[in-house]
Coordinates of C-alpha atoms and ligand atoms in Angstrom, one line a residue:
Chain P
M24 CA 1.6 0.3 -3.1
H25 CA 1.3 -0.6 0.5
A26 CA -1.3 1.6 2.0
F27 CA -1.7 2.3 5.6
F28 CA -5.3 3.0 6.5
L29 CA -6.9 4.5 9.5
Y30 CA -10.0 2.6 10.3
I31 CA -13.2 4.4 11.2
P32 CA -15.8 2.9 13.5
R33 CA -17.3 0.2 11.3
H34 CA -14.5 -2.0 10.0
T35 CA -16.0 -2.2 6.5
E36 CA -15.5 1.4 5.8
V37 CA -11.9 2.4 5.3
L38 CA -10.9 6.0 5.7
T39 CA -7.7 7.1 4.1
V40 CA -5.9 10.0 5.7
E41 CA -4.4 12.7 3.6
N42 CA -4.6 10.7 0.4
A43 CA -3.6 7.3 1.8
T44 CA -0.7 8.6 3.9
H45 CA 1.1 5.6 5.3
L46 CA 0.9 5.9 9.1
I47 CA 2.0 3.6 11.8
A48 CA 2.3 4.0 15.6
C49 CA 5.6 2.8 17.1
H50 CA 4.9 -0.1 19.4
E51 CA 7.6 0.9 21.8
C52 CA 7.1 4.7 22.1
D53 CA 3.7 5.3 20.5
L54 CA 5.0 7.9 18.1
V55 CA 2.9 8.2 14.9
L56 CA 5.1 8.1 11.9
R57 CA 4.6 8.2 8.2
I58 CA 6.0 5.1 6.5
P59 CA 8.4 5.8 3.7
T60 CA 8.4 3.5 0.7
V61 CA 10.5 0.5 1.8
A62 CA 12.8 -1.1 -0.7
T63 CA 13.3 -4.9 -0.5
G64 CA 15.9 -5.8 2.1
Q65 CA 15.5 -2.5 4.0
S66 CA 14.1 -2.0 7.5
V67 CA 12.4 1.0 9.0
R68 CA 13.2 2.1 12.5
C69 CA 11.4 4.6 14.7
Q70 CA 13.0 8.0 14.5
R71 CA 12.4 8.6 18.2
C72 CA 13.2 5.4 20.1
G73 CA 15.0 3.3 17.4
A74 CA 12.5 0.4 17.5
L75 CA 12.3 -1.9 14.4
L76 CA 9.0 -1.0 12.8
L77 CA 9.0 -3.1 9.7
R78 CA 11.2 -4.7 7.2
K79 CA 10.8 -5.9 3.6
R80 CA 12.4 -9.2 2.7
K81 CA 13.0 -10.7 -0.7
N82 CA 10.5 -13.5 -1.5
S83 CA 9.6 -13.4 2.2
L84 CA 6.7 -15.9 2.0
D85 CA 8.4 -18.4 -0.2
R86 CA 11.6 -18.4 1.8
T87 CA 9.8 -18.7 5.1
L88 CA 7.7 -21.6 3.8
A89 CA 10.8 -23.4 2.5
F90 CA 12.7 -23.0 5.8
S91 CA 9.7 -24.1 7.8
S92 CA 9.0 -27.2 5.8
A93 CA 12.6 -28.3 5.9
G94 CA 12.5 -27.5 9.7
L95 CA 9.5 -29.7 10.2
I96 CA 11.3 -32.7 8.6
L97 CA 14.3 -32.1 10.8
F98 CA 12.1 -31.8 13.8
F99 CA 10.9 -35.3 13.4
L100 CA 14.4 -36.6 12.9
A101 CA 15.6 -34.8 16.0
N102 CA 12.8 -36.5 18.0
A103 CA 13.0 -40.0 16.6
F104 CA 16.6 -40.8 16.7
P105 CA 19.2 -41.2 19.4
F106 CA 20.4 -37.8 20.7
L107 CA 23.4 -38.4 22.8
S108 CA 25.0 -41.5 24.2
F109 CA 27.0 -41.7 27.4
Q110 CA 29.7 -44.3 27.7
M111 CA 31.5 -44.9 31.0
E112 CA 33.8 -48.0 31.1
A113 CA 31.6 -50.9 29.9
Q114 CA 28.3 -49.2 30.4
I115 CA 26.5 -47.3 27.6
R116 CA 23.4 -45.2 28.0
Q117 CA 21.6 -44.0 24.9
T118 CA 19.2 -41.0 25.2
T119 CA 16.7 -39.2 23.0
L120 CA 15.6 -35.6 23.1
I121 CA 12.8 -36.4 25.7
T122 CA 14.7 -38.8 28.0
G123 CA 15.7 -36.0 30.3
I124 CA 12.1 -34.7 30.4
R125 CA 10.9 -38.2 31.4
E126 CA 13.6 -38.4 34.0
L127 CA 12.6 -35.1 35.6
Y128 CA 9.0 -36.3 35.6
A129 CA 10.1 -39.5 37.4
Q130 CA 12.0 -37.4 39.9
D131 CA 8.7 -35.7 40.9
L132 CA 9.5 -32.5 39.1
Q133 CA 6.4 -32.6 36.8
L134 CA 6.1 -28.8 36.3
L135 CA 9.8 -28.5 35.4
A136 CA 9.5 -31.4 33.0
L137 CA 6.5 -29.7 31.4
L138 CA 8.4 -26.4 31.0
V139 CA 11.3 -28.1 29.3
L140 CA 8.9 -30.1 27.1
L141 CA 7.1 -26.9 26.1
T142 CA 10.2 -24.8 25.4
T143 CA 12.2 -27.4 23.5
V144 CA 9.6 -29.6 21.8
I145 CA 6.0 -28.3 21.8
V146 CA 6.5 -24.6 21.1
P147 CA 9.0 -25.1 18.3
F148 CA 6.6 -27.7 16.7
V149 CA 3.7 -25.3 17.0
Q150 CA 5.8 -22.6 15.5
L151 CA 6.9 -24.7 12.5
A152 CA 3.5 -26.2 11.9
G153 CA 1.7 -22.9 12.5
M154 CA 3.9 -21.1 10.0
L155 CA 2.9 -23.6 7.3
Y156 CA -0.8 -23.5 8.4
V157 CA -0.8 -19.7 8.0
L158 CA 1.6 -19.1 5.1
V159 CA 0.3 -21.7 2.6
P160 CA -3.2 -20.3 2.5
V161 CA -1.9 -16.7 2.4
R162 CA 0.4 -17.6 -0.4
L163 CA -2.5 -19.1 -2.4
N164 CA -4.8 -16.3 -1.5
R165 CA -7.1 -18.7 0.3
N166 CA -8.6 -18.6 3.8
A167 CA -8.4 -21.2 6.6
P168 CA -10.2 -21.3 9.9
K169 CA -8.6 -19.1 12.6
L170 CA -5.9 -18.0 10.2
M171 CA -5.0 -14.7 11.7
E172 CA -5.5 -15.9 15.3
S173 CA -2.9 -18.6 14.5
F174 CA -0.5 -16.1 13.1
R175 CA -0.9 -14.0 16.2
L176 CA -0.3 -17.0 18.4
I177 CA 2.9 -18.1 16.7
Q178 CA 4.3 -14.5 17.0
R179 CA 3.4 -14.4 20.7
L180 CA 5.0 -17.8 21.3
R181 CA 8.3 -16.9 19.8
P182 CA 10.2 -16.0 23.0
W183 CA 9.1 -19.4 24.5
S184 CA 10.9 -21.4 21.8
M185 CA 14.3 -22.0 23.3
M186 CA 16.1 -24.6 21.1
E187 CA 19.2 -22.5 20.8
V188 CA 19.4 -22.1 24.6
F189 CA 19.1 -25.9 24.8
M190 CA 21.9 -26.3 22.3
L191 CA 24.1 -24.2 24.6
G192 CA 23.1 -26.5 27.5
I193 CA 24.2 -29.5 25.4
L194 CA 27.6 -28.0 24.7
V195 CA 28.1 -27.2 28.4
S196 CA 27.1 -30.7 29.4
M197 CA 29.4 -32.3 26.9
V198 CA 32.4 -30.3 28.1
K199 CA 31.4 -31.0 31.7
L200 CA 31.2 -34.8 31.2
A201 CA 34.2 -35.0 28.8
Q202 CA 36.7 -35.8 31.6
T203 CA 34.7 -38.6 33.2
A204 CA 33.0 -40.3 30.2
K205 CA 32.8 -40.6 26.5
I206 CA 29.9 -38.7 24.9
I207 CA 28.8 -39.9 21.5
P208 CA 26.6 -37.5 19.5
G209 CA 23.7 -39.1 17.7
L210 CA 22.0 -38.4 14.4
A211 CA 19.3 -36.4 16.2
L212 CA 21.8 -34.0 17.6
Y213 CA 22.9 -33.0 14.1
A214 CA 19.3 -32.7 13.0
F215 CA 18.6 -30.5 16.0
M216 CA 21.6 -28.2 15.2
A217 CA 20.5 -27.8 11.6
L218 CA 16.9 -27.2 12.9
I219 CA 18.1 -24.3 14.9
F220 CA 19.6 -22.6 11.9
L221 CA 16.5 -23.3 9.8
M222 CA 14.3 -21.9 12.5
A223 CA 16.4 -18.7 12.7
A224 CA 16.4 -18.4 8.9
A225 CA 12.6 -18.8 8.8
I226 CA 12.1 -16.1 11.4
A227 CA 14.6 -13.8 9.8
S228 CA 13.0 -14.1 6.4
L229 CA 9.5 -13.7 7.7
D230 CA 8.1 -10.2 7.1
P231 CA 4.8 -10.1 9.1
H232 CA 3.8 -6.8 7.5
T233 CA 3.5 -8.6 4.1
V234 CA 1.4 -11.3 5.6
W235 CA -1.0 -8.8 7.1
E236 CA -1.2 -6.9 3.8
K237 CA -1.8 -10.0 1.7
W238 CA -4.5 -11.0 4.2
K239 CA -6.2 -7.7 3.7
E240 CA -6.1 -7.9 -0.1
R241 CA -7.4 -11.4 -0.4
P242 CA -10.7 -11.8 -2.4
Chain J
M12 CA 7.3 27.2 22.3
T13 CA 6.9 23.6 23.4
R14 CA 7.5 20.9 20.9
S15 CA 4.6 18.6 20.7
I16 CA 4.8 15.0 19.5
A17 CA 2.1 13.1 17.7
T18 CA 1.5 10.0 19.6
A19 CA -1.3 7.5 18.9
K20 CA -2.7 8.1 22.4
G21 CA -2.7 11.9 21.9
L22 CA -4.5 11.5 18.6
D23 CA -7.1 9.1 20.1
L24 CA -5.8 6.2 18.1
V25 CA -4.4 2.8 19.1
G26 CA -1.6 0.9 17.4
C27 CA -2.5 -2.8 17.2
P28 CA 0.0 -4.7 19.4
S29 CA 0.0 -7.7 17.0
C30 CA -0.3 -6.5 13.4
H31 CA 0.7 -2.8 14.1
L32 CA -2.3 -1.4 12.2
L33 CA -3.2 2.1 13.4
C34 CA -6.8 1.8 14.5
R35 CA -9.4 4.2 15.6
G36 CA -10.4 1.5 18.0
Q37 CA -14.1 1.9 18.6
Y38 CA -14.9 -1.2 16.7
L39 CA -16.2 -3.4 19.4
G40 CA -15.8 -7.2 19.4
P41 CA -17.5 -9.7 21.7
R42 CA -17.5 -8.8 25.4
Q43 CA -17.4 -5.1 24.5
R44 CA -13.7 -5.1 24.0
R45 CA -12.0 -2.9 21.4
I46 CA -10.4 -5.2 18.9
C47 CA -8.3 -4.7 15.8
P48 CA -10.3 -4.8 12.6
R49 CA -7.5 -6.6 10.7
C50 CA -6.2 -9.2 13.1
K51 CA -8.8 -9.3 15.9
A52 CA -6.3 -8.6 18.6
V53 CA -7.6 -6.9 21.7
L54 CA -6.6 -3.2 21.7
H55 CA -5.3 -1.2 24.7
V56 CA -4.1 2.3 24.6
R57 CA -1.5 1.1 27.1
K58 CA -1.1 -2.4 28.5
P59 CA -3.7 -2.6 31.3
L60 CA -2.3 -2.4 34.9
S61 CA 1.2 -2.6 33.4
I62 CA 2.9 -1.1 36.5
P63 CA 1.2 -3.1 39.3
R64 CA 1.4 -6.3 37.3
T65 CA 5.1 -5.9 36.5
W66 CA 5.8 -5.0 40.2
A67 CA 3.9 -8.1 41.4
L68 CA 5.8 -10.4 39.0
L69 CA 9.1 -8.8 39.8
I70 CA 8.6 -9.2 43.6
A71 CA 7.6 -12.9 43.1
A72 CA 10.8 -13.4 41.0
V73 CA 13.0 -11.8 43.8
I74 CA 11.4 -14.1 46.4
F75 CA 12.0 -17.2 44.3
Y76 CA 15.5 -16.1 43.5
I77 CA 16.5 -16.8 47.1
P78 CA 15.7 -20.6 47.3
A79 CA 17.0 -20.9 43.7
N80 CA 20.4 -19.9 44.9
V81 CA 20.5 -21.4 48.5
L82 CA 19.2 -24.9 47.7
P83 CA 21.1 -27.5 45.7
I84 CA 20.4 -27.6 42.0
T85 CA 22.0 -31.0 41.4
T86 CA 22.9 -34.0 43.5
V87 CA 25.6 -36.3 42.1
T88 CA 26.0 -39.9 43.1
S89 CA 29.3 -41.6 42.1
F90 CA 30.5 -44.9 43.5
G91 CA 28.1 -44.7 46.5
S92 CA 29.0 -41.2 47.7
T93 CA 26.7 -38.2 47.1
Q94 CA 27.5 -34.5 46.6
S95 CA 25.1 -31.6 46.3
D96 CA 25.8 -28.4 44.4
T97 CA 24.1 -25.0 44.3
I98 CA 24.4 -22.8 41.3
L99 CA 27.3 -20.9 42.7
S100 CA 29.2 -23.9 44.1
G101 CA 28.8 -25.4 40.6
V102 CA 30.5 -22.3 39.1
L103 CA 33.3 -22.6 41.7
Y104 CA 33.7 -26.2 40.8
F105 CA 34.2 -25.3 37.1
I106 CA 36.8 -22.7 38.1
K107 CA 38.7 -25.1 40.3
T108 CA 38.8 -27.8 37.6
G109 CA 40.0 -25.2 35.0
M110 CA 36.8 -25.2 32.9
W111 CA 36.8 -21.5 32.5
P112 CA 34.5 -21.1 29.5
I113 CA 31.8 -23.1 31.2
A114 CA 32.2 -21.2 34.4
V115 CA 31.8 -17.9 32.6
I116 CA 28.7 -19.1 30.6
I117 CA 26.9 -20.5 33.7
F118 CA 27.9 -17.5 35.8
I119 CA 26.6 -15.0 33.2
A120 CA 23.4 -17.0 32.4
S121 CA 22.4 -18.0 35.9
V122 CA 23.7 -15.2 38.1
I123 CA 24.3 -12.0 36.1
V124 CA 21.3 -12.2 33.7
P125 CA 18.5 -12.8 36.2
L126 CA 20.0 -10.1 38.6
A127 CA 20.5 -7.6 35.8
K128 CA 17.0 -8.2 34.5
M129 CA 15.4 -7.7 37.9
L130 CA 17.4 -4.6 38.6
I131 CA 16.6 -3.1 35.2
L132 CA 12.9 -3.8 35.5
G133 CA 12.9 -2.3 39.0
F134 CA 14.7 0.8 37.8
L135 CA 12.4 1.2 34.8
L136 CA 9.3 0.9 37.0
I137 CA 10.6 3.5 39.4
S138 CA 11.6 5.8 36.6
V139 CA 8.1 5.6 35.1
Q140 CA 6.4 6.1 38.4
R141 CA 8.6 9.1 39.2
R142 CA 8.1 10.4 35.6
F143 CA 11.9 10.8 35.0
P144 CA 12.2 13.0 31.9
G145 CA 15.7 12.1 30.6
H146 CA 17.4 9.2 28.8
K147 CA 14.2 7.9 27.3
R148 CA 16.0 6.2 24.4
D149 CA 18.5 4.6 26.7
R150 CA 15.8 3.3 28.9
T151 CA 13.9 1.9 26.0
L152 CA 17.2 0.2 25.0
L153 CA 17.5 -1.3 28.5
Y154 CA 14.0 -2.6 28.1
R155 CA 14.8 -4.3 24.8
I156 CA 17.9 -5.9 26.5
T157 CA 15.7 -7.4 29.2
E158 CA 13.5 -8.9 26.5
V159 CA 16.3 -10.5 24.7
I160 CA 18.6 -11.8 27.4
G161 CA 16.0 -13.4 29.8
R162 CA 15.6 -16.7 28.0
W163 CA 19.3 -17.5 28.1
S164 CA 19.0 -18.1 31.8
M165 CA 17.3 -21.4 31.0
V166 CA 20.7 -22.9 30.1
D167 CA 21.3 -24.2 33.6
I168 CA 17.9 -25.9 33.7
Y169 CA 18.7 -27.6 30.4
V170 CA 22.2 -28.7 31.6
V171 CA 20.4 -30.4 34.6
T172 CA 17.9 -32.0 32.2
I173 CA 20.7 -33.4 30.0
L174 CA 22.8 -34.6 32.9
V175 CA 19.8 -36.3 34.5
A176 CA 19.2 -38.1 31.2
L177 CA 22.8 -39.1 30.5
V178 CA 24.3 -39.8 33.9
N179 CA 21.9 -42.5 35.0
L180 CA 23.8 -45.7 35.9
G181 CA 22.4 -46.3 39.4
S182 CA 24.8 -46.1 42.4
F183 CA 27.7 -46.3 40.0
A184 CA 27.1 -42.8 38.7
S185 CA 23.8 -40.8 38.6
V186 CA 22.6 -37.2 38.8
Q187 CA 19.4 -36.0 40.5
A188 CA 17.8 -32.6 39.9
G189 CA 17.8 -30.6 43.2
P190 CA 15.0 -28.6 44.8
A191 CA 16.5 -25.3 43.5
A192 CA 15.8 -26.3 39.9
P193 CA 12.0 -25.6 39.9
F194 CA 12.6 -22.3 41.8
F195 CA 15.2 -21.2 39.3
A196 CA 13.0 -22.1 36.4
A197 CA 10.2 -20.1 38.0
V198 CA 12.5 -17.1 38.3
V199 CA 13.2 -17.3 34.5
V200 CA 9.6 -17.7 33.5
I201 CA 8.3 -15.0 35.9
T202 CA 10.9 -12.4 34.9
M203 CA 10.1 -13.1 31.2
A204 CA 6.4 -12.6 32.0
A205 CA 7.3 -9.4 34.0
S206 CA 9.1 -7.9 31.0
M207 CA 6.2 -8.8 28.8
Q208 CA 3.8 -6.9 31.1
F209 CA 5.9 -3.8 31.2
D210 CA 4.8 -1.2 28.6
P211 CA 7.8 0.8 27.2
R212 CA 5.5 3.5 25.9
L213 CA 5.0 4.6 29.5
I214 CA 8.7 5.8 29.4
W215 CA 7.7 8.3 26.7
D216 CA 4.4 9.4 28.1
V217 CA 6.0 12.3 29.9
E218 CA 6.3 14.3 26.7
P219 CA 3.4 16.6 26.0
P220 CA 1.0 15.0 23.4
V221 CA -0.1 16.8 20.3
Q222 CA -3.7 18.3 20.3
K223 CA -6.5 16.2 18.9
G224 CA -7.1 16.8 15.2
E225 CA -3.7 18.2 14.5
A226 CA -2.1 16.3 11.6
P227 CA 1.1 14.4 12.3
R228 CA 4.1 15.7 10.6
Ligands
LIG15 ZN1 9.4 4.5 18.8

C-alpha cells in the first residue's frame, strides 16, 4: 500500500486523513486529488490540467541503477577518446569533447566556455554519479549523508543536461563541413551517442515517487 | 450554485515542489522557513514573487536578443580572407547552398523557439495579471511547451563550439566565435530561468477555492 499522509505540525506525528486517503496536490494547478491505486507501467495525470502526477515503473530502482552505471562508463569513454577528426587536404586535426570548450576559453569567451562545459560535461556527470549515490543506498535501505538533498539536486539539474542538443549540434556541423573537408567520427562519438540513449532510459525508468516512499519506510 | 474546487492553497496545505508530498507546512526549518518534512525542500504556497521575477528575466532576455541577432555569431577565415555571419545570414547561407534540413533546424532552434518562448511567457504573465478566466488548460499546455523547447535553442552555440574546435588550421582555415554567441547563450539561459520562475498555478487561481475544512471529493 502506498499511503499518502498529511503531516501535522511536528513531523514525527503523522496524521492520516479519512483512513489514509491518498491525496496529492497537482504541482501545475494546485488541485487536491485522491490518488488511485496505480498499476505498474501506469501513469496518473491531473484531472483538471493534465499534468503528469506520478508513474509506476517495473523494477524502477534496479533499471535506473543499471542504466546509470553503464552510462557512467560510457561517460569516461566519451571524454577520454578522440571525438571527431577534421581532414582537409594533407592536414588532420583531432579533437576531443572538450577541445571546443578550451578553444572558446582561449578566444576570451570564458563564461560561454563554462556554460558549454556545464551543460555537456559537468551536469550530465553529476546526474549519473548522483543517481548512483542516491539509488544504491535507497535500494539497500541504508542512509548516506545528504541523500535526499542530492536527489532533489539531480532532479532540479535535469533541464541543464543538454547532451542530446549537443548531438544535434554535431550532426549540423558534420553536414555543414561535409562539402569542404572530411570528418572522421571517433570512438568517443559513438560512446556519446550510446550515453544519450542510456541517460534517457535512466530518466524514463526512474520513478521518483518510489524513491521518496522507500526513503520514508527505511528503518 | 458555484462549483468549488479543492486546491491545496484553499485547504491551507502546500504541495512540496520537489517530492510532491502534501504538507500542512508549519514545520519550520532553519531560518524560520517552512520546509517539507520528507525531503527538506523549502515550501511556498506559490513561487515567491513569481510575476515580477519572470517579467524581469523576460525583459532581460528581450534586450539580449537584439545584439544576439545583429552581431556576428561566427567569423570564418579561409585562405586569408575573412567572413562574418549573423544567425540569420547563416540560415540564408544554408538555403543558398541547398542545405535545407540544416537551414530549417537552425531557423527553428535559433529564431522561432526563442521568439515563441518570449511571446508565450509574456502572454501568460499578462493573462495571469488580468485574471483571464478562460482556456486554463490550454495556457497550462503552453507553459509546458516553453519548459520543453527552450533548451533546444542551445544547438547553435554547440555548432559554434564544434566548428571552433575542428576548423582550426590557422590562416588556411579557421573559425572564431563572434560577439553574438555569448548574448545568444544568455538569451537561452535567461528564458529557461524565466520559465522556471513562472508559477502555472497562478493560471488556475481565478477559480473560487473550497472552504477550509471541507473534505476534497
Ligand atoms: Zn493539475
